[in-house]
XYZ file of C-alpha atoms in Angstrom:
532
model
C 23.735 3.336 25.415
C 24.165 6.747 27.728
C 26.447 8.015 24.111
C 23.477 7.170 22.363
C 20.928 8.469 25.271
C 23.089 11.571 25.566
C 22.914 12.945 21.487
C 19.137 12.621 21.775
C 18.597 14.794 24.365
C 21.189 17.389 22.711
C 19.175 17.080 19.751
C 21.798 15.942 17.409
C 19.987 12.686 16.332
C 18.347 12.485 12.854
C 14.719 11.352 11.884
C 13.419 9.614 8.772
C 9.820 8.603 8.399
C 8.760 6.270 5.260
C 4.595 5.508 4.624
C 5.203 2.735 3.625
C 2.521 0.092 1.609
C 1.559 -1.922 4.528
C 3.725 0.587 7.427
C 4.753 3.536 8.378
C 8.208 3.028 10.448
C 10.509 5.656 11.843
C 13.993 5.317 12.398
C 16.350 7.443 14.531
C 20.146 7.604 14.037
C 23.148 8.999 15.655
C 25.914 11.207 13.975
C 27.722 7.603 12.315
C 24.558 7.238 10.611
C 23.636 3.676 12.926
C 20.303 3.360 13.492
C 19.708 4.043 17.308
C 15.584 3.729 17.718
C 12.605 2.760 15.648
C 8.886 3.255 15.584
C 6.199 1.572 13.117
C 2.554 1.822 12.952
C 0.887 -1.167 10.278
C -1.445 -0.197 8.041
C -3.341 -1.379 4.879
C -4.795 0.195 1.042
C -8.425 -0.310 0.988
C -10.907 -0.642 -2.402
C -13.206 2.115 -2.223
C -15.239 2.458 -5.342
C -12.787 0.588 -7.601
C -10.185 3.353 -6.092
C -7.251 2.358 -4.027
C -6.845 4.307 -1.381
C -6.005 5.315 2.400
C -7.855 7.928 4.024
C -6.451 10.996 5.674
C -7.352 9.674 9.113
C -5.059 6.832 7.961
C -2.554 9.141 7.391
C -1.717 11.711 10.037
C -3.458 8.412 13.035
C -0.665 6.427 11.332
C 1.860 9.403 11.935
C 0.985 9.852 15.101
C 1.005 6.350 16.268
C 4.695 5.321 14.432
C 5.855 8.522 16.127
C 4.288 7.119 19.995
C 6.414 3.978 19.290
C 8.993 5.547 18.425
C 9.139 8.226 21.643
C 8.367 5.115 23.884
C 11.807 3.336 22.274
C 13.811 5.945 22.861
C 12.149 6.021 26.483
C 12.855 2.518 26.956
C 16.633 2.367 25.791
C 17.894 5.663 26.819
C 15.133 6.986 29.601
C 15.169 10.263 27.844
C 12.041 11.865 26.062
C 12.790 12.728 22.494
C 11.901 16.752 21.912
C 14.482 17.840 19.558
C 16.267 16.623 16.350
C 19.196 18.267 14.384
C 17.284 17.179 11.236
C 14.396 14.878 9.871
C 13.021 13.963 6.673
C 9.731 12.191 5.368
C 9.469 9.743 2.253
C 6.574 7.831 0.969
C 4.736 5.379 -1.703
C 5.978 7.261 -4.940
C 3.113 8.518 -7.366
C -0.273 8.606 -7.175
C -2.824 11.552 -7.000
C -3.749 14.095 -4.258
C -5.338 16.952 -5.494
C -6.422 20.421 -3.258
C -8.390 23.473 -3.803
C -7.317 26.765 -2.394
C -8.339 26.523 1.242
C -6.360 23.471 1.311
C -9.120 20.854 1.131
C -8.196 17.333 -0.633
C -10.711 17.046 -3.650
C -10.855 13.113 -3.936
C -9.486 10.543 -2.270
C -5.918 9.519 -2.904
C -5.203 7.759 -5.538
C -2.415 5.468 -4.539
C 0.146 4.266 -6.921
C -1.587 0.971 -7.182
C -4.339 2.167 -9.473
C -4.136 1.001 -12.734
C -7.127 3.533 -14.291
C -5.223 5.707 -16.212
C -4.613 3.509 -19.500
C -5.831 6.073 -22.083
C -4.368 9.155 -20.436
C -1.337 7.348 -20.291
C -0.993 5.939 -23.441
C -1.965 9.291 -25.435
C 0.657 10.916 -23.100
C 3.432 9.134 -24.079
C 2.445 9.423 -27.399
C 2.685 13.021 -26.951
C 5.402 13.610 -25.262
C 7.924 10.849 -27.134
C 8.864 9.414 -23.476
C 6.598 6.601 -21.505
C 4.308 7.801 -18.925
C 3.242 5.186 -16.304
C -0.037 4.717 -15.129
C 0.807 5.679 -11.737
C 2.335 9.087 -12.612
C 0.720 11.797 -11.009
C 0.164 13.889 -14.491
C -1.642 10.216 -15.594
C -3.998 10.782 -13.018
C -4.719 14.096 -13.925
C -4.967 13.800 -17.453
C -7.270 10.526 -16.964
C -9.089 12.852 -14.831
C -9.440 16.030 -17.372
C -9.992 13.159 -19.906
C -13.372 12.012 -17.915
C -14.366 15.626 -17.311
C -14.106 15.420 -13.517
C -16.129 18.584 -11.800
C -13.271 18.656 -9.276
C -10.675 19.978 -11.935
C -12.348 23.491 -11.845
C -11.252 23.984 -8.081
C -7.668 22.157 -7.953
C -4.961 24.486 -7.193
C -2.650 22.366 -5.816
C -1.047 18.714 -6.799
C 1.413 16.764 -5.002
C 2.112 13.255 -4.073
C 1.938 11.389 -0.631
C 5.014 12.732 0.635
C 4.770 16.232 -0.642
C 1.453 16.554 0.972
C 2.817 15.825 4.432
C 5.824 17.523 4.134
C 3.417 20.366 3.131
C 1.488 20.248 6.391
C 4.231 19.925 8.527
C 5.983 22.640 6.654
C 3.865 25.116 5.035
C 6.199 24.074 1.934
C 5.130 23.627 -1.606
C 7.824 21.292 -2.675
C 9.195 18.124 -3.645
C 12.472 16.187 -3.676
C 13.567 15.862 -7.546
C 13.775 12.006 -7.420
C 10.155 12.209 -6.110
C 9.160 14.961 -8.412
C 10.319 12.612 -11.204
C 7.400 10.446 -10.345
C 4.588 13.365 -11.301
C 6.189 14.756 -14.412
C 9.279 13.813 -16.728
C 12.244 16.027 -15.927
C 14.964 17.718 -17.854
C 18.195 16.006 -17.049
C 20.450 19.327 -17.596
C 18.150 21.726 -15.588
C 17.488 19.354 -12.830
C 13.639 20.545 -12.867
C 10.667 19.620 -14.851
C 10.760 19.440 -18.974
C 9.167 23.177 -19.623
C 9.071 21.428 -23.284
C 6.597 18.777 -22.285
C 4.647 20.887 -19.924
C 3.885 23.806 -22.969
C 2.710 20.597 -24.558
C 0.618 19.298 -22.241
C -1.451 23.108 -21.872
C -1.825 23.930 -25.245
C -4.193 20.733 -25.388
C -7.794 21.801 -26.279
C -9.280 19.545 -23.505
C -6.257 20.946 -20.698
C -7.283 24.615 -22.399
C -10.271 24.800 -20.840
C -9.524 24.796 -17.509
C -8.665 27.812 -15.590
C -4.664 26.759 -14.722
C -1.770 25.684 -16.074
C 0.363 22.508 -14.725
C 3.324 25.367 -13.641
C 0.772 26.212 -11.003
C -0.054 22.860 -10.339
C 3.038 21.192 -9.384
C 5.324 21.367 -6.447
C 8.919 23.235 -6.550
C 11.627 21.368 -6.629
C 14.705 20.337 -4.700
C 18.115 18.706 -4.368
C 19.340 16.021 -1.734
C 21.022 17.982 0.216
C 19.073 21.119 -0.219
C 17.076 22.887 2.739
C 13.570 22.107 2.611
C 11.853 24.549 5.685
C 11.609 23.820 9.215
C 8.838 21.760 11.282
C 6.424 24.589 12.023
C 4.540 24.484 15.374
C 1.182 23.230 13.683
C 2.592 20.936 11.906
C 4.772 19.332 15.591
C 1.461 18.368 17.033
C 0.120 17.102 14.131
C 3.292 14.334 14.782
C 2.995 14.649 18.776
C -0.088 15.581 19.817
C 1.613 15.667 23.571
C 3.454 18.844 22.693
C 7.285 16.966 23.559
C 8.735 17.902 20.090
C 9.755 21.099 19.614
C 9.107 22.923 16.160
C 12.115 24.474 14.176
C 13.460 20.763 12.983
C 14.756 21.568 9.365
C 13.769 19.278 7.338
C 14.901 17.683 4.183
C 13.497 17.674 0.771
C 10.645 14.851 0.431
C 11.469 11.976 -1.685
C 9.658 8.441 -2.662
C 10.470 5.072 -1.623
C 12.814 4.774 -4.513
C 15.265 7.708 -3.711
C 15.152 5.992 -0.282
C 15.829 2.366 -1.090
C 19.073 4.001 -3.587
C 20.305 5.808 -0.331
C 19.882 3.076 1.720
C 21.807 0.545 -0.511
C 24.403 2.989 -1.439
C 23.051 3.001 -5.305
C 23.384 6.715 -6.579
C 26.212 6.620 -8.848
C 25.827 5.474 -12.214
C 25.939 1.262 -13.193
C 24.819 1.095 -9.725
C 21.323 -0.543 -8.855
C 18.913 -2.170 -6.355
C 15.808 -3.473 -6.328
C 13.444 -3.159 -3.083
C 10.738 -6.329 -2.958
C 7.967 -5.790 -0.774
C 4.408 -5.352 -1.777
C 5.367 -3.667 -4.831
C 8.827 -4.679 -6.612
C 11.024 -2.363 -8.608
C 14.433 -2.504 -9.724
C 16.627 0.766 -10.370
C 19.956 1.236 -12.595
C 21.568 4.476 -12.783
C 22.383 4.990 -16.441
C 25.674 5.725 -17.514
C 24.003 6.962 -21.201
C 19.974 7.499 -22.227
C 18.282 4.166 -23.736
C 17.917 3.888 -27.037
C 14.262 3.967 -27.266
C 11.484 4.464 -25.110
C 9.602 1.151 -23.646
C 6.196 1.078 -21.625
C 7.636 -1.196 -19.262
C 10.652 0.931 -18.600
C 10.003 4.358 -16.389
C 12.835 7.217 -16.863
C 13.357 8.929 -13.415
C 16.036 10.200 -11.154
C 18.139 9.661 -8.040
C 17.850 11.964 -5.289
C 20.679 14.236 -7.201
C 18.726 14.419 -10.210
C 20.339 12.244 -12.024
C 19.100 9.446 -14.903
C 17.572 6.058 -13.628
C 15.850 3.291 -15.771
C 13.112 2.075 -13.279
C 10.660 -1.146 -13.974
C 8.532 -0.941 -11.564
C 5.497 -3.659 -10.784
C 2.272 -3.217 -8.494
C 2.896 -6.903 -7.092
C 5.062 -8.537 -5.390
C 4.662 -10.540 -1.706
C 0.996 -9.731 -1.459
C 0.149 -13.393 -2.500
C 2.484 -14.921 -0.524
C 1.832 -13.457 2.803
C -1.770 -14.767 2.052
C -0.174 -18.302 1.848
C 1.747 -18.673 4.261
C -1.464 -16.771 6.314
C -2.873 -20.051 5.153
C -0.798 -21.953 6.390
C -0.638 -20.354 9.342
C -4.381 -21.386 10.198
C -3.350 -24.862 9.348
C -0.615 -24.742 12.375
C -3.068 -23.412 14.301
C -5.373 -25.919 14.052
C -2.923 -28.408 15.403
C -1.928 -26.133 17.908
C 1.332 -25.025 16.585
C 2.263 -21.560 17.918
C 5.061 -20.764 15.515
C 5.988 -17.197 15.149
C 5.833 -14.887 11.590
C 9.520 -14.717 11.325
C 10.564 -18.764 12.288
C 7.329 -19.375 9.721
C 8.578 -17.434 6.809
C 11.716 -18.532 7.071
C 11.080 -22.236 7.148
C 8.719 -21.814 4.486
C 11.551 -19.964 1.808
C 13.996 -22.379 2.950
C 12.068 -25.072 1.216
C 12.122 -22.849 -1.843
C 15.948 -23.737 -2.812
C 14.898 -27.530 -2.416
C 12.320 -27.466 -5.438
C 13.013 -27.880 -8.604
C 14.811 -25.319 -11.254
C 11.452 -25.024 -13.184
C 9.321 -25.326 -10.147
C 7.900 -29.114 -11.515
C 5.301 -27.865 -13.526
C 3.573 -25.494 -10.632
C 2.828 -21.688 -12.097
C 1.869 -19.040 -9.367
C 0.812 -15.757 -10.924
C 0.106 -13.454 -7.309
C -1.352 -10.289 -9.300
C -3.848 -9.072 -7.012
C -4.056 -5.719 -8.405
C -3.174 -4.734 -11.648
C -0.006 -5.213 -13.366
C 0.874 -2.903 -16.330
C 4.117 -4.517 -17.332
C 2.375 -7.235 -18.770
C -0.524 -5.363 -19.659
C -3.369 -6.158 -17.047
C -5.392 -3.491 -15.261
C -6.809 -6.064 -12.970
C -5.396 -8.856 -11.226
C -6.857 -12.128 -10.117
C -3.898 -14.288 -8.222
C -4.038 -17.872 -10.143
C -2.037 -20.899 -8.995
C -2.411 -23.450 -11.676
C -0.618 -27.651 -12.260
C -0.341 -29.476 -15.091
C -1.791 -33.033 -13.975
C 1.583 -34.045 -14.164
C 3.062 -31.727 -12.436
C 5.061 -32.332 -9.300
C 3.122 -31.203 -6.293
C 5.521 -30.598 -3.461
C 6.182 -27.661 -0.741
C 9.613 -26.766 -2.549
C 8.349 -27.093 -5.592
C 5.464 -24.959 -4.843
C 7.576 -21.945 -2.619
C 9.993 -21.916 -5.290
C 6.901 -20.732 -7.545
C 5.404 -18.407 -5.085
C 8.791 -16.915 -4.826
C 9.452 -16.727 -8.861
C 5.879 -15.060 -8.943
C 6.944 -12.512 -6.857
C 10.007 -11.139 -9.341
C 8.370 -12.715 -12.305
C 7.176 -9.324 -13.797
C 9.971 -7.293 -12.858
C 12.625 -10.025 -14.740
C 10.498 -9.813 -17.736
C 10.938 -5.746 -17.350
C 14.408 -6.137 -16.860
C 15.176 -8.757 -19.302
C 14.627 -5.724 -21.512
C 17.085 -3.191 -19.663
C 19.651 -5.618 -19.583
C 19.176 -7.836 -22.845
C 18.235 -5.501 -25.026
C 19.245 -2.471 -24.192
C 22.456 -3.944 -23.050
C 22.492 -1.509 -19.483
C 25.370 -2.449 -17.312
C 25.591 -2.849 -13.448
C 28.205 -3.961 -11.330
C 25.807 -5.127 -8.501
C 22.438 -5.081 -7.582
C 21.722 -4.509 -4.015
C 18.247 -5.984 -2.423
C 16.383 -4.839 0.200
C 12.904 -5.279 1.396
C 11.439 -7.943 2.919
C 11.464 -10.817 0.411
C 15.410 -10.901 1.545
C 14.472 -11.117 5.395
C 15.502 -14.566 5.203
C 19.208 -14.782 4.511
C 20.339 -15.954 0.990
C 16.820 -17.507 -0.472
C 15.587 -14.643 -2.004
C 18.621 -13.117 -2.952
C 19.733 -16.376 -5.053
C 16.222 -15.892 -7.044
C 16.489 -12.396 -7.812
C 20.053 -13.435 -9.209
C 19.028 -16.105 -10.657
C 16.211 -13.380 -11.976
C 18.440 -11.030 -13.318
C 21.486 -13.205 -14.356
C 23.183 -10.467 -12.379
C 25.309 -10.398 -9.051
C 23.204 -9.661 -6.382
C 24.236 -8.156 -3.160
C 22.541 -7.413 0.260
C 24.090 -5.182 2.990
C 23.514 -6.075 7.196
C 21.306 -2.572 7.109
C 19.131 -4.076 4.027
C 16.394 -4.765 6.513
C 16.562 -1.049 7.980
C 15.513 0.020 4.484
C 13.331 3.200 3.004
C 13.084 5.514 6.730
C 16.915 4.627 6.826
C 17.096 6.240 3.690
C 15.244 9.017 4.654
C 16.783 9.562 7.444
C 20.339 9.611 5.589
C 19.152 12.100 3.283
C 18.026 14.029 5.773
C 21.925 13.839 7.789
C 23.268 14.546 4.189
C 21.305 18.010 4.347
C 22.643 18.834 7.714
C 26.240 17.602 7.753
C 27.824 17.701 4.210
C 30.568 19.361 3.150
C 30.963 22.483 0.611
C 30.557 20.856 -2.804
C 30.064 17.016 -1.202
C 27.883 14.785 -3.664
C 25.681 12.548 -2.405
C 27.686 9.902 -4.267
C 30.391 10.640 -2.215
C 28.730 11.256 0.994
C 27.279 7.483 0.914
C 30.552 6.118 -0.432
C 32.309 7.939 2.407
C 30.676 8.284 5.179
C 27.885 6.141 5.247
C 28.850 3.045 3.653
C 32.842 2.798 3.792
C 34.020 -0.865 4.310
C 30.882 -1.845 3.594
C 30.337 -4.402 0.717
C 27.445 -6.418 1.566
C 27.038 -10.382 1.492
C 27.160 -10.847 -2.606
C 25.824 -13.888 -4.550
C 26.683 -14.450 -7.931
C 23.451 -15.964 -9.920
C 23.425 -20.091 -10.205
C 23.281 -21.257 -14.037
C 20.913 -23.795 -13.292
C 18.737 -21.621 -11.559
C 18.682 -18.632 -14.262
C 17.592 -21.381 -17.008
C 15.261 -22.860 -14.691
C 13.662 -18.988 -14.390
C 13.931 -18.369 -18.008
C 11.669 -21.469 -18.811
C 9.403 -20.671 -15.784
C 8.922 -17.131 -17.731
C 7.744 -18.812 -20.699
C 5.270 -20.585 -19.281
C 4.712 -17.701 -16.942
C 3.978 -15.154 -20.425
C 1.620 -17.948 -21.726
C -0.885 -17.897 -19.077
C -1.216 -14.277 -19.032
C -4.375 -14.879 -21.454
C -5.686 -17.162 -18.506
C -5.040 -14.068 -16.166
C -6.881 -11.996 -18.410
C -9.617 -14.674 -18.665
C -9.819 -15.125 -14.491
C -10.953 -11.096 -14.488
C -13.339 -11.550 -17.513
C -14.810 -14.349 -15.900
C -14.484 -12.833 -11.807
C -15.386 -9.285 -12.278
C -15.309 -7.055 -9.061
């Protein structure tokens, strides 16, 4: 503890800062890379004109309020203040729109990566460019958006993502970390920096043409892990503190999403390495050892931190409809006058999941509550539908909720790894749907018909990440990779708790799916019917 209390008031701790889906959590470590202190402010998308979105309010009141907890932590543990860092780093929800003008105005709301409006620009992208562009993509956005002749296009001089914009503010830097960067526009593998190929392409259209920029002047520089990314300016260290304790000068490392985070924290940068992160989105990551054979819409091409190749499937929903079961249920306990906390509650509840049977009895729980474009819905409508002979039980029916929740992602996958044959030694899992130890690790297995591992730091997750990437940048060594830095520094001796998938349980899953692919037309038919 007085170690510990000692290195934060020298300054040589290190920050990292994730926005998060549903929170924005800080985490502090010391020079091993342990996490020493932890902040987190919750906070939630709203629907605003068909739009999913959180305002900027949300944003820098949800800074400032993960940063409070976090200062009154280290107060409480150490009795020090916390002014000065020897580096810190800020990560976010990957994607999405956020346009500016000149004077540095937003010019709509964010569009979060959630927003499934971009079919057509997406679509005749890919078409364009030979390589699939998700909906989500920040150049989707903007293309949808030049596509519907938005007035706003005349005045945009700037485009950048979630975490480029605050990195901007706290910065004054234009820039973006490349696994990030990946998320706005495809990048060329060999010159670690955006395909100049596809960008030509994308300005000599007739409908791009008439707009007074091209996307070079759009987009965001890029950089490295490991790279220097500016320094906290003094603006932008009351925009985090508003009680002037933090000093400015902090360097700061080069912004990245939540999936260059979740591969730092799980150690999965070098190639036939992977993890998946399962929260209120799902994705899965593999670091390719050669390009895919062919492109496919469910499969996004992007890059670790280092720039190098990742196959990503990556699906809008994941525990959304589950934590508004058990919420249900949780009004049922408190009728009787139960007080039974989140975590004992979750826990009891996925512990009944491995009771249930291997097909789930007949029970189907699709939890799409926003749009899903691996399986080709722009809308979602969560459905929980029985056969009248099904077997209606609480095992039965968690082990659905809980193959709902990775049902899009295996059918993604199932074309990574059955098709395109990809190889991966182990996945690693982190997020909250592995909270409770062993339950859903055995389903994503069971998912992926691949070893799955989770680490003791899974739970510490994205701002972990962060804040590794951000110790990378201030303590490597001449000519370190970041491969090497997490094998050697950060994770040595550290293997994880694996669990090798249950044959039963992966044929159980695989006739779940079909069943689960069948009602997809009754999905489709809930929004026809249920407009919003």
């Amino acid at each position: 503890m007085a170690d510990a209390g000692q290195l934060i008031a020298d300054g040589r701790a290190v920050l990292g800062i994730e926005f998060g889906s549903t929170r924005i959590k800080a985490v502090l470590i010391d020079e091993a890379h342990a996490p020493i202190a932890s902040g987190s402010h919750g906070w939630e998308n709203r629907l605003d004109g068909g739009i999913w979105t959180y305002t900027t309010d949300d944003i820098w009141g949800g800074l400032q309020d993960c940063y409070r907890d976090l200062a009154r932590d280290v107060r409480k543990r150490y009795g020090v203040e916390l002014r000065r860092l020897a580096a810190m780093g800020f990560s976010g929800m990957m994607h999405g729109y956020m346009p500016f003008d000149g004077a540095g105005g937003l010019l709509v709301p964010f569009r979060t990566w959630r927003n499934t409006t971009t079919g057509e620009a997406a679509e005749r992208l890919s078409e364009l460019f030979g390589f699939n562009i998700p909906q989500r993509w920040s150049i989707a956005h903007l293309y949808q958006a030049v596509l519907d002749d938005e007035p706003h296009l005349n005045e945009i001089k700037y485009l950048t993502t979630l975490a480029g914009y605050i990195h901007w503010k706290l910065s004054g830097q234009k820039l973006l970390g490349i696994g990030e960067a990946s998320g706005m526009f495809p990048i060329d593998g060999k010159a670690r920096g955006y395909d100049r190929g596809m960008m030509e392409k994308f300005d000599a259209l007739p409908e791009v043409k008439r707009y007074p920029w091209k996307l070079s002047d759009l987009l965001p520089e890029i950089r490295l892990a490991g790279e220097a990314a500016g320094a906290l300016t003094e603006e932008g260290a009351r925009l985090i503190d508003p009680s002037g304790a933090l000093e400015a000068g902090i360097p700061l490392a080069p912004p990245e999403g939540d999936a260059g985070t979740g591969m730092s924290a799980t150690n999965s940068v070098a190639a036939r390495t992977g993890n998946v992160s399962a929260g209120t989105s799902v994705f899965a990551m593999v670091v390719l050892e050669e390009p895919l054979r062919r492109v496919h819409p469910e499969i996004d091409m992007v890059t670790t931190p280092a720039g190098d190749p990742v196959a990503m499937v990556h699906c809008n929903n994941c525990t959304s409809d589950i934590n508004a079961w058990v919420g249900l249920l949780r009004e049922f306990a408190d009728a009787f006058g139960m007080e039974i906390g989140a975590d004992e509650l979750y826990g009891k509840l996925f512990c009944k999941a491995p009771e249930g049977e291997r097909d789930c009895g007949g029970l189907l729980s699709m939890g799409i509550l926003s749009g899903e474009p691996v399986i080709g819905l722009d809308e979602g409508r969560p459905l929980f539908v029985r056969k009248p002979d099904a077997r209606m039980s609480l095992p039965n029916f968690m082990r659905a909720q809980l193959y709902s929740a990775l049902a899009a992602l295996k059918i993604g996958c199932d074309i990574l790894f059955k098709e395109e044959k990809v190889k991966v030694d182990t996945l690693y899992g982190h997020g909250g749907l592995f909270k409770t130890k062993g339950v859903g690790q055995g389903i994503l297995a069971a998912a992926m018909d691949a070893p799955v591992a989770v680490m003791e730091t899974a739970g510490e997750g994205g701002p972990w990440g962060m804040a590794i990437l951000a110790a990378y940048m201030a303590n490597k060594s001449e000519g370190e990779g970041l491969d090497a830095y997490l094998s050697n520094r950060v994770f040595a001796g550290q293997k994880g708790e694996v669990m090798q998938p249950d044959p039963a349980d992966a044929k159980g899953f695989d006739e779940y799916i079909v069943s689960y692919k069948a009602a997809i037309k009754a999905q489709q038919a809930a929004i026809d019917a249920l407009p919003l």
